[in-house]
GROMACS .gro file of C-alpha atoms in nm:
model
  477
    1UNK     CA    1   0.000   0.000   0.000
    2UNK     CA    2   0.126   0.341  -0.091
    3UNK     CA    3   0.147   0.558   0.217
    4UNK     CA    4   0.205   0.931   0.197
    5UNK     CA    5   0.225   1.084   0.537
    6UNK     CA    6   0.392   1.379   0.699
    7UNK     CA    7   0.471   1.338   1.065
    8UNK     CA    8   0.605   1.666   1.213
    9UNK     CA    9   0.891   1.814   1.012
   10UNK     CA   10   1.113   1.512   1.052
   11UNK     CA   11   0.953   1.220   0.871
   12UNK     CA   12   0.789   1.203   0.524
   13UNK     CA   13   0.696   0.871   0.385
   14UNK     CA   14   0.641   0.838   0.016
   15UNK     CA   15   0.721   0.473  -0.025
   16UNK     CA   16   0.532   0.151  -0.080
   17UNK     CA   17   0.629  -0.050   0.220
   18UNK     CA   18   0.483  -0.318   0.430
   19UNK     CA   19   0.260  -0.225   0.718
   20UNK     CA   20   0.519  -0.349   0.969
   21UNK     CA   21   0.791  -0.121   0.832
   22UNK     CA   22   0.549   0.170   0.818
   23UNK     CA   23   0.455   0.119   1.182
   24UNK     CA   24   0.823   0.106   1.279
   25UNK     CA   25   0.897   0.431   1.097
   26UNK     CA   26   0.595   0.602   1.250
   27UNK     CA   27   0.713   0.494   1.591
   28UNK     CA   28   1.054   0.650   1.525
   29UNK     CA   29   0.885   0.972   1.409
   30UNK     CA   30   0.671   0.989   1.719
   31UNK     CA   31   0.983   0.952   1.932
   32UNK     CA   32   1.153   1.225   1.734
   33UNK     CA   33   0.851   1.450   1.781
   34UNK     CA   34   0.854   1.387   2.155
   35UNK     CA   35   1.227   1.465   2.161
   36UNK     CA   36   1.167   1.796   1.983
   37UNK     CA   37   0.891   1.890   2.226
   38UNK     CA   38   1.111   1.793   2.521
   39UNK     CA   39   1.394   2.007   2.383
   40UNK     CA   40   1.158   2.303   2.352
   41UNK     CA   41   1.045   2.260   2.711
   42UNK     CA   42   1.406   2.249   2.833
   43UNK     CA   43   1.485   2.564   2.633
   44UNK     CA   44   1.184   2.745   2.781
   45UNK     CA   45   1.293   2.639   3.133
   46UNK     CA   46   1.643   2.775   3.074
   47UNK     CA   47   1.500   3.105   2.950
   48UNK     CA   48   1.275   3.121   3.255
   49UNK     CA   49   1.564   3.063   3.492
   50UNK     CA   50   1.766   3.328   3.313
   51UNK     CA   51   1.482   3.576   3.349
   52UNK     CA   52   1.458   3.496   3.720
   53UNK     CA   53   1.826   3.574   3.762
   54UNK     CA   54   1.785   3.902   3.578
   55UNK     CA   55   1.495   4.010   3.799
   56UNK     CA   56   1.643   3.879   4.123
   57UNK     CA   57   1.790   4.224   4.194
   58UNK     CA   58   1.436   4.360   4.242
   59UNK     CA   59   1.343   4.383   4.610
   60UNK     CA   60   0.966   4.420   4.669
   61UNK     CA   61   1.025   4.578   5.012
   62UNK     CA   62   1.278   4.828   4.874
   63UNK     CA   63   1.193   4.869   4.504
   64UNK     CA   64   1.402   5.184   4.460
   65UNK     CA   65   1.704   5.070   4.660
   66UNK     CA   66   2.043   5.100   4.491
   67UNK     CA   67   2.395   5.233   4.534
   68UNK     CA   68   2.463   5.532   4.311
   69UNK     CA   69   2.824   5.621   4.226
   70UNK     CA   70   2.864   5.981   4.108
   71UNK     CA   71   3.174   6.119   3.937
   72UNK     CA   72   3.207   6.499   3.950
   73UNK     CA   73   3.490   6.646   3.740
   74UNK     CA   74   3.600   6.946   3.943
   75UNK     CA   75   3.909   7.057   3.750
   76UNK     CA   76   4.084   7.000   3.417
   77UNK     CA   77   4.458   6.934   3.428
   78UNK     CA   78   4.719   6.949   3.148
   79UNK     CA   79   4.673   6.577   3.077
   80UNK     CA   80   4.342   6.488   3.240
   81UNK     CA   81   4.113   6.589   3.522
   82UNK     CA   82   4.050   6.581   3.897
   83UNK     CA   83   3.723   6.418   4.003
   84UNK     CA   84   3.541   6.364   4.331
   85UNK     CA   85   3.377   6.021   4.339
   86UNK     CA   86   3.082   5.988   4.579
   87UNK     CA   87   2.895   5.670   4.666
   88UNK     CA   88   2.537   5.700   4.797
   89UNK     CA   89   2.374   5.397   4.957
   90UNK     CA   90   2.006   5.458   4.880
   91UNK     CA   91   1.912   5.111   5.008
   92UNK     CA   92   1.676   5.139   5.302
   93UNK     CA   93   1.810   4.847   5.508
   94UNK     CA   94   2.106   4.690   5.327
   95UNK     CA   95   2.445   4.816   5.442
   96UNK     CA   96   2.808   4.727   5.376
   97UNK     CA   97   3.000   4.585   5.671
   98UNK     CA   98   3.370   4.537   5.738
   99UNK     CA   99   3.601   4.464   5.557
  100UNK     CA  100   3.416   4.712   5.336
  101UNK     CA  101   3.348   4.798   4.973
  102UNK     CA  102   3.581   4.751   4.676
  103UNK     CA  103   3.511   4.957   4.364
  104UNK     CA  104   3.658   4.871   4.026
  105UNK     CA  105   3.634   4.976   3.662
  106UNK     CA  106   3.815   4.956   3.328
  107UNK     CA  107   3.966   5.264   3.172
  108UNK     CA  108   3.837   5.343   2.823
  109UNK     CA  109   4.186   5.427   2.689
  110UNK     CA  110   4.530   5.437   2.853
  111UNK     CA  111   4.444   5.647   3.159
  112UNK     CA  112   4.643   5.638   3.481
  113UNK     CA  113   4.582   5.759   3.836
  114UNK     CA  114   4.833   6.024   3.941
  115UNK     CA  115   4.710   6.054   4.299
  116UNK     CA  116   4.419   5.982   4.530
  117UNK     CA  117   4.279   6.136   4.850
  118UNK     CA  118   4.049   5.940   5.081
  119UNK     CA  119   4.104   5.604   4.909
  120UNK     CA  120   4.375   5.399   4.744
  121UNK     CA  121   4.428   5.147   4.468
  122UNK     CA  122   4.511   4.800   4.595
  123UNK     CA  123   4.780   4.747   4.326
  124UNK     CA  124   5.005   5.004   4.163
  125UNK     CA  125   5.062   4.807   3.846
  126UNK     CA  126   5.347   4.846   3.596
  127UNK     CA  127   5.462   5.209   3.604
  128UNK     CA  128   5.813   5.144   3.468
  129UNK     CA  129   5.757   5.376   3.170
  130UNK     CA  130   5.749   5.677   3.402
  131UNK     CA  131   6.083   5.810   3.519
  132UNK     CA  132   6.022   6.141   3.697
  133UNK     CA  133   5.683   6.135   3.869
  134UNK     CA  134   5.554   5.786   3.946
  135UNK     CA  135   5.171   5.748   3.925
  136UNK     CA  136   4.965   5.610   4.208
  137UNK     CA  137   4.824   5.336   3.980
  138UNK     CA  138   4.894   5.232   3.621
  139UNK     CA  139   4.655   4.938   3.595
  140UNK     CA  140   4.395   4.934   3.322
  141UNK     CA  141   4.146   4.786   3.572
  142UNK     CA  142   4.216   4.942   3.913
  143UNK     CA  143   4.049   4.824   4.234
  144UNK     CA  144   3.986   5.099   4.489
  145UNK     CA  145   3.935   5.060   4.864
  146UNK     CA  146   3.851   5.309   5.136
  147UNK     CA  147   4.115   5.429   5.380
  148UNK     CA  148   4.097   5.329   5.744
  149UNK     CA  149   3.993   5.574   6.016
  150UNK     CA  150   4.274   5.778   6.166
  151UNK     CA  151   4.476   5.849   5.851
  152UNK     CA  152   4.659   6.188   5.835
  153UNK     CA  153   4.437   6.486   5.758
  154UNK     CA  154   4.614   6.558   5.430
  155UNK     CA  155   4.492   6.218   5.305
  156UNK     CA  156   4.131   6.279   5.402
  157UNK     CA  157   3.829   6.420   5.223
  158UNK     CA  158   3.472   6.467   5.344
  159UNK     CA  159   3.287   6.134   5.397
  160UNK     CA  160   3.601   5.923   5.355
  161UNK     CA  161   3.808   5.693   5.565
  162UNK     CA  162   3.552   5.460   5.725
  163UNK     CA  163   3.724   5.137   5.634
  164UNK     CA  164   3.472   5.075   5.358
  165UNK     CA  165   3.177   5.053   5.596
  166UNK     CA  166   2.862   5.209   5.455
  167UNK     CA  167   2.541   5.241   5.658
  168UNK     CA  168   2.193   5.196   5.513
  169UNK     CA  169   1.984   5.501   5.426
  170UNK     CA  170   1.701   5.439   5.674
  171UNK     CA  171   1.927   5.339   5.962
  172UNK     CA  172   2.197   5.610   5.943
  173UNK     CA  173   2.174   5.842   5.640
  174UNK     CA  174   2.472   6.054   5.749
  175UNK     CA  175   2.703   5.754   5.724
  176UNK     CA  176   2.542   5.615   5.408
  177UNK     CA  177   2.778   5.826   5.191
  178UNK     CA  178   3.143   5.765   5.100
  179UNK     CA  179   3.375   5.986   4.891
  180UNK     CA  180   3.727   6.003   4.753
  181UNK     CA  181   3.921   6.226   4.513
  182UNK     CA  182   4.113   6.095   4.212
  183UNK     CA  183   4.351   6.274   3.976
  184UNK     CA  184   4.342   6.106   3.633
  185UNK     CA  185   4.617   6.146   3.371
  186UNK     CA  186   4.656   6.058   3.002
  187UNK     CA  187   4.285   6.130   2.963
  188UNK     CA  188   4.062   6.381   2.790
  189UNK     CA  189   4.087   6.744   2.900
  190UNK     CA  190   3.737   6.864   2.804
  191UNK     CA  191   3.376   6.749   2.801
  192UNK     CA  192   3.411   6.632   2.443
  193UNK     CA  193   3.742   6.446   2.469
  194UNK     CA  194   3.708   6.271   2.806
  195UNK     CA  195   3.612   5.903   2.786
  196UNK     CA  196   3.398   5.752   3.060
  197UNK     CA  197   3.529   5.447   3.250
  198UNK     CA  198   3.341   5.125   3.183
  199UNK     CA  199   3.269   4.782   3.334
  200UNK     CA  200   3.215   4.913   3.687
  201UNK     CA  201   3.213   4.659   3.970
  202UNK     CA  202   3.125   4.690   4.338
  203UNK     CA  203   3.229   4.413   4.574
  204UNK     CA  204   3.156   4.404   4.946
  205UNK     CA  205   3.414   4.238   4.937
  206UNK     CA  206   3.250   3.952   4.748
  207UNK     CA  207   3.002   3.970   4.461
  208UNK     CA  208   2.640   4.073   4.492
  209UNK     CA  209   2.613   4.403   4.305
  210UNK     CA  210   2.566   4.453   3.933
  211UNK     CA  211   2.652   4.799   3.800
  212UNK     CA  212   2.512   4.984   3.500
  213UNK     CA  213   2.727   5.162   3.238
  214UNK     CA  214   2.830   5.517   3.324
  215UNK     CA  215   2.583   5.779   3.205
  216UNK     CA  216   2.644   6.153   3.169
  217UNK     CA  217   2.393   6.352   3.378
  218UNK     CA  218   2.332   6.712   3.472
  219UNK     CA  219   2.626   6.872   3.652
  220UNK     CA  220   2.612   6.869   4.032
  221UNK     CA  221   2.568   7.191   4.229
  222UNK     CA  222   2.774   7.277   4.538
  223UNK     CA  223   2.671   7.543   4.789
  224UNK     CA  224   2.921   7.773   4.959
  225UNK     CA  225   2.957   7.778   5.336
  226UNK     CA  226   2.722   8.074   5.376
  227UNK     CA  227   2.478   7.931   5.119
  228UNK     CA  228   2.482   8.247   4.907
  229UNK     CA  229   2.676   8.108   4.612
  230UNK     CA  230   2.655   7.784   4.414
  231UNK     CA  231   2.920   7.633   4.192
  232UNK     CA  232   2.885   7.331   3.967
  233UNK     CA  233   3.099   7.046   3.843
  234UNK     CA  234   3.254   7.066   3.497
  235UNK     CA  235   3.108   6.726   3.408
  236UNK     CA  236   2.913   6.457   3.595
  237UNK     CA  237   2.831   6.094   3.527
  238UNK     CA  238   2.646   5.835   3.734
  239UNK     CA  239   2.668   5.460   3.779
  240UNK     CA  240   2.385   5.265   3.945
  241UNK     CA  241   2.455   4.936   4.124
  242UNK     CA  242   2.179   4.699   4.237
  243UNK     CA  243   2.203   4.406   4.478
  244UNK     CA  244   2.112   4.046   4.414
  245UNK     CA  245   2.111   3.792   4.697
  246UNK     CA  246   2.147   3.519   4.435
  247UNK     CA  247   2.484   3.665   4.329
  248UNK     CA  248   2.598   3.737   4.684
  249UNK     CA  249   2.541   3.396   4.840
  250UNK     CA  250   2.513   3.043   4.717
  251UNK     CA  251   2.252   2.979   4.987
  252UNK     CA  252   2.039   3.177   5.236
  253UNK     CA  253   2.208   3.312   5.547
  254UNK     CA  254   1.923   3.315   5.798
  255UNK     CA  255   1.605   3.129   5.889
  256UNK     CA  256   1.294   3.180   6.101
  257UNK     CA  257   1.141   2.967   6.374
  258UNK     CA  258   0.793   3.021   6.518
  259UNK     CA  259   0.600   2.960   6.840
  260UNK     CA  260   0.291   3.087   7.020
  261UNK     CA  261   0.126   3.091   7.362
  262UNK     CA  262  -0.175   2.895   7.231
  263UNK     CA  263   0.025   2.595   7.111
  264UNK     CA  264   0.309   2.405   7.278
  265UNK     CA  265   0.471   2.326   6.944
  266UNK     CA  266   0.784   2.520   6.851
  267UNK     CA  267   0.819   2.521   6.474
  268UNK     CA  268   1.193   2.504   6.395
  269UNK     CA  269   1.373   2.643   6.094
  270UNK     CA  270   1.318   2.424   5.789
  271UNK     CA  271   1.573   2.148   5.749
  272UNK     CA  272   1.870   2.244   5.528
  273UNK     CA  273   1.752   2.608   5.510
  274UNK     CA  274   2.107   2.735   5.456
  275UNK     CA  275   2.302   2.412   5.418
  276UNK     CA  276   2.277   2.046   5.507
  277UNK     CA  277   2.462   1.893   5.794
  278UNK     CA  278   2.726   1.638   5.711
  279UNK     CA  279   2.589   1.299   5.811
  280UNK     CA  280   2.935   1.185   5.911
  281UNK     CA  281   2.950   1.458   6.177
  282UNK     CA  282   2.805   1.408   6.522
  283UNK     CA  283   2.554   1.657   6.663
  284UNK     CA  284   2.710   1.946   6.850
  285UNK     CA  285   3.025   1.950   6.643
  286UNK     CA  286   3.184   2.265   6.508
  287UNK     CA  287   3.159   2.288   6.132
  288UNK     CA  288   3.249   2.542   5.866
  289UNK     CA  289   2.942   2.603   5.651
  290UNK     CA  290   2.978   2.648   5.274
  291UNK     CA  291   2.838   3.003   5.280
  292UNK     CA  292   2.960   3.356   5.217
  293UNK     CA  293   3.240   3.260   4.982
  294UNK     CA  294   3.307   3.570   4.772
  295UNK     CA  295   3.557   3.551   4.491
  296UNK     CA  296   3.868   3.761   4.515
  297UNK     CA  297   3.884   4.082   4.319
  298UNK     CA  298   4.110   4.111   4.018
  299UNK     CA  299   4.377   4.274   4.236
  300UNK     CA  300   4.403   3.963   4.450
  301UNK     CA  301   4.469   4.172   4.761
  302UNK     CA  302   4.117   4.226   4.894
  303UNK     CA  303   4.063   4.038   5.223
  304UNK     CA  304   3.807   3.762   5.199
  305UNK     CA  305   3.514   3.747   5.437
  306UNK     CA  306   3.547   3.475   5.699
  307UNK     CA  307   3.342   3.162   5.649
  308UNK     CA  308   3.092   3.095   5.928
  309UNK     CA  309   3.192   2.848   6.196
  310UNK     CA  310   2.869   2.703   6.328
  311UNK     CA  311   2.744   2.447   6.570
  312UNK     CA  312   2.589   2.169   6.365
  313UNK     CA  313   2.214   2.216   6.336
  314UNK     CA  314   1.947   2.082   6.106
  315UNK     CA  315   1.926   2.415   5.919
  316UNK     CA  316   2.296   2.521   5.934
  317UNK     CA  317   2.212   2.893   5.929
  318UNK     CA  318   2.444   3.153   6.085
  319UNK     CA  319   2.142   3.359   6.199
  320UNK     CA  320   1.815   3.239   6.344
  321UNK     CA  321   1.521   3.474   6.403
  322UNK     CA  322   1.250   3.353   6.639
  323UNK     CA  323   0.900   3.505   6.628
  324UNK     CA  324   0.693   3.419   6.936
  325UNK     CA  325   0.329   3.526   6.976
  326UNK     CA  326   0.350   3.592   7.347
  327UNK     CA  327   0.027   3.739   7.486
  328UNK     CA  328  -0.329   3.816   7.385
  329UNK     CA  329  -0.505   4.110   7.550
  330UNK     CA  330  -0.851   4.251   7.493
  331UNK     CA  331  -0.736   4.536   7.268
  332UNK     CA  332  -0.369   4.446   7.212
  333UNK     CA  333  -0.142   4.153   7.142
  334UNK     CA  334   0.231   4.110   7.198
  335UNK     CA  335   0.517   3.947   7.006
  336UNK     CA  336   0.865   3.860   7.127
  337UNK     CA  337   1.140   3.880   6.863
  338UNK     CA  338   1.475   3.709   6.925
  339UNK     CA  339   1.778   3.714   6.695
  340UNK     CA  340   2.045   3.453   6.765
  341UNK     CA  341   2.394   3.453   6.615
  342UNK     CA  342   2.524   3.098   6.569
  343UNK     CA  343   2.843   3.208   6.400
  344UNK     CA  344   3.152   3.178   6.620
  345UNK     CA  345   3.368   3.370   6.372
  346UNK     CA  346   3.174   3.694   6.338
  347UNK     CA  347   3.001   3.979   6.519
  348UNK     CA  348   2.731   4.180   6.342
  349UNK     CA  349   2.757   4.556   6.385
  350UNK     CA  350   2.471   4.783   6.279
  351UNK     CA  351   2.251   4.479   6.226
  352UNK     CA  352   1.889   4.525   6.128
  353UNK     CA  353   1.570   4.324   6.085
  354UNK     CA  354   1.293   4.398   5.836
  355UNK     CA  355   0.957   4.228   5.881
  356UNK     CA  356   0.634   4.241   5.685
  357UNK     CA  357   0.305   4.196   5.867
  358UNK     CA  358  -0.041   4.354   5.808
  359UNK     CA  359  -0.070   4.473   6.172
  360UNK     CA  360   0.234   4.705   6.154
  361UNK     CA  361  -0.011   4.983   6.069
  362UNK     CA  362  -0.128   4.960   6.432
  363UNK     CA  363   0.209   4.911   6.604
  364UNK     CA  364   0.189   5.067   6.950
  365UNK     CA  365   0.529   5.024   7.112
  366UNK     CA  366   0.868   4.856   7.058
  367UNK     CA  367   1.084   4.770   7.357
  368UNK     CA  368   1.468   4.785   7.341
  369UNK     CA  369   1.486   4.816   6.958
  370UNK     CA  370   1.479   5.120   6.734
  371UNK     CA  371   1.187   5.115   6.495
  372UNK     CA  372   1.110   5.278   6.162
  373UNK     CA  373   0.814   5.210   5.935
  374UNK     CA  374   0.888   5.152   5.567
  375UNK     CA  375   0.625   5.251   5.313
  376UNK     CA  376   0.771   5.178   4.968
  377UNK     CA  377   0.423   5.193   4.815
  378UNK     CA  378   0.293   5.498   4.998
  379UNK     CA  379  -0.039   5.410   5.156
  380UNK     CA  380   0.047   5.050   5.246
  381UNK     CA  381   0.206   5.044   5.592
  382UNK     CA  382   0.284   4.677   5.654
  383UNK     CA  383   0.666   4.680   5.669
  384UNK     CA  384   0.884   4.767   5.970
  385UNK     CA  385   1.258   4.794   6.021
  386UNK     CA  386   1.423   4.729   6.359
  387UNK     CA  387   1.780   4.777   6.475
  388UNK     CA  388   1.970   4.800   6.803
  389UNK     CA  389   2.004   5.098   7.032
  390UNK     CA  390   2.350   5.253   7.011
  391UNK     CA  391   2.591   5.140   7.284
  392UNK     CA  392   2.326   4.902   7.418
  393UNK     CA  393   2.246   4.625   7.171
  394UNK     CA  394   2.358   4.757   6.830
  395UNK     CA  395   2.629   4.487   6.823
  396UNK     CA  396   2.514   4.128   6.780
  397UNK     CA  397   2.796   3.931   6.938
  398UNK     CA  398   2.931   3.600   6.812
  399UNK     CA  399   2.773   3.269   6.911
  400UNK     CA  400   2.759   3.206   7.282
  401UNK     CA  401   2.575   3.332   7.589
  402UNK     CA  402   2.581   3.691   7.461
  403UNK     CA  403   2.512   3.605   7.098
  404UNK     CA  404   2.151   3.718   7.089
  405UNK     CA  405   1.935   4.029   7.105
  406UNK     CA  406   1.563   4.041   7.175
  407UNK     CA  407   1.272   4.277   7.200
  408UNK     CA  408   0.895   4.276   7.242
  409UNK     CA  409   0.648   4.442   7.008
  410UNK     CA  410   0.303   4.556   7.116
  411UNK     CA  411   0.027   4.575   6.853
  412UNK     CA  412  -0.318   4.727   6.880
  413UNK     CA  413  -0.589   4.504   6.742
  414UNK     CA  414  -0.797   4.591   6.442
  415UNK     CA  415  -1.113   4.397   6.515
  416UNK     CA  416  -1.201   4.372   6.146
  417UNK     CA  417  -0.877   4.197   6.049
  418UNK     CA  418  -0.725   4.053   6.367
  419UNK     CA  419  -0.715   3.674   6.393
  420UNK     CA  420  -0.494   3.395   6.520
  421UNK     CA  421  -0.624   3.163   6.249
  422UNK     CA  422  -0.432   3.046   5.945
  423UNK     CA  423  -0.098   3.182   6.067
  424UNK     CA  424  -0.210   3.546   6.045
  425UNK     CA  425  -0.006   3.636   6.355
  426UNK     CA  426   0.323   3.541   6.189
  427UNK     CA  427   0.532   3.750   5.946
  428UNK     CA  428   0.491   3.725   5.572
  429UNK     CA  429   0.855   3.817   5.499
  430UNK     CA  430   1.159   3.866   5.719
  431UNK     CA  431   1.504   3.997   5.628
  432UNK     CA  432   1.827   4.009   5.828
  433UNK     CA  433   2.082   4.266   5.708
  434UNK     CA  434   1.901   4.286   5.377
  435UNK     CA  435   1.898   3.913   5.300
  436UNK     CA  436   1.571   3.721   5.292
  437UNK     CA  437   1.532   3.458   5.564
  438UNK     CA  438   1.379   3.114   5.507
  439UNK     CA  439   1.035   3.082   5.667
  440UNK     CA  440   0.869   2.751   5.760
  441UNK     CA  441   0.595   2.632   5.522
  442UNK     CA  442   0.248   2.768   5.609
  443UNK     CA  443   0.110   2.425   5.692
  444UNK     CA  444   0.371   2.393   5.969
  445UNK     CA  445   0.266   2.711   6.155
  446UNK     CA  446   0.137   2.668   6.513
  447UNK     CA  447  -0.233   2.594   6.483
  448UNK     CA  448  -0.520   2.693   6.706
  449UNK     CA  449  -0.668   2.417   6.927
  450UNK     CA  450  -1.016   2.303   6.830
  451UNK     CA  451  -1.271   2.551   6.957
  452UNK     CA  452  -1.009   2.799   7.080
  453UNK     CA  453  -1.244   2.900   7.360
  454UNK     CA  454  -0.967   3.038   7.577
  455UNK     CA  455  -0.880   3.298   7.314
  456UNK     CA  456  -1.225   3.454   7.304
  457UNK     CA  457  -1.488   3.478   7.575
  458UNK     CA  458  -1.817   3.348   7.438
  459UNK     CA  459  -2.113   3.586   7.484
  460UNK     CA  460  -2.349   3.310   7.602
  461UNK     CA  461  -2.098   3.192   7.861
  462UNK     CA  462  -2.060   3.550   7.985
  463UNK     CA  463  -2.436   3.590   8.016
  464UNK     CA  464  -2.461   3.269   8.222
  465UNK     CA  465  -2.190   3.389   8.458
  466UNK     CA  466  -2.364   3.724   8.495
  467UNK     CA  467  -2.701   3.565   8.580
  468UNK     CA  468  -2.541   3.321   8.827
  469UNK     CA  469  -2.364   3.607   9.003
  470UNK     CA  470  -2.691   3.798   9.018
  471UNK     CA  471  -2.877   3.506   9.182
  472UNK     CA  472  -2.598   3.456   9.436
  473UNK     CA  473  -2.605   3.827   9.521
  474UNK     CA  474  -2.990   3.818   9.564
  475UNK     CA  475  -2.956   3.515   9.791
  476UNK     CA  476  -2.714   3.700  10.018
  477UNK     CA  477  -2.947   3.993  10.038
   0.00000   0.00000   0.00000
């Protein structure tokens, strides 16, 4: 029988063959079609994962958060220019801790750095072609670090010399700015001949930030001391760097455990939240977790952040945050928040916690923490930021008896929305130092006992008590 069939784009039969051979060929074509469809699905999955990585830098609790690097050309020199570079941390709750930031870029041509104030290049590079005046740095891709506090005054500039530490904008805006001055040679000497640096990087000291290309913007204005005169930069360009937790860490760095007064169950952090415990290691052992492993910068001289040294736990997280629903009053309810450092190798200075819960719009009082409401979307007030009180509990010490801080939060009830059902009393999101913490699954939350009569006084029961008391009182009379 003559069979003329077209199966997909892979198999066309125009032969007179036996039915057995035709069936065999059709089977092969169906397999090929399934293979093509499977390949398309794999390709779509790869594209989806790629898109997730691209959008991972977006933070729903801080949608406009970024670090902006501004270059202001203040003076032209015979072979280049002098610029003041300023870094603004516009992130509400994400800061840069010690050992601090490392900024890098690639020169567009053959530029060099003659001198710097307030910062320094980690490597000088090959400056052998210069005989009289030796440049500060001759590398095509310099890496710049902040100077340490206490350097001589002639090496300082405003907002410099903090060891690379940069506070968050909501927590300490005055210390959320860093600056240094750089004198560039073998470069353009006018707005039309200067070439912008490219391929900016910002390490802290490891990866995590992705920087945009430099863009020329309107010149910056500078006010005189008396405020009666303003000058402006000769040229200004900006670079915007955004943070991605996916790039910064191979795994989460904190987890959340839950408990409540109405249930004896303590819900622990999910197993393997940050890493999995080595089965060959006994409980209670000291183990180095495979977290926080930034790659060295191209200079090779930037100190690496210490790896956590943790007691072995089921979640292997350096930080655990515990949310305990403590008390239920008639018009209020109270939560106890505890942050525990399990890392023996690190203290956390200027730590902060960000939590999202619908009742933050009726927050009444916070004990022993500093509080600030975050409203990234204007009218929605469901996000709160907490950090320690200076000189009291602003330092979260390493693991041990002093390795925790805690506070209590008092909420006023909104009778239309308040409930202990379905995990409503627990946070929807929780961040530590800007990194999202792993929450238990909703079905594991502490549940209300059947009936839950002790949480709410029934009206009928109250009426019975009232009548009984009335009869007793009449009997005494």
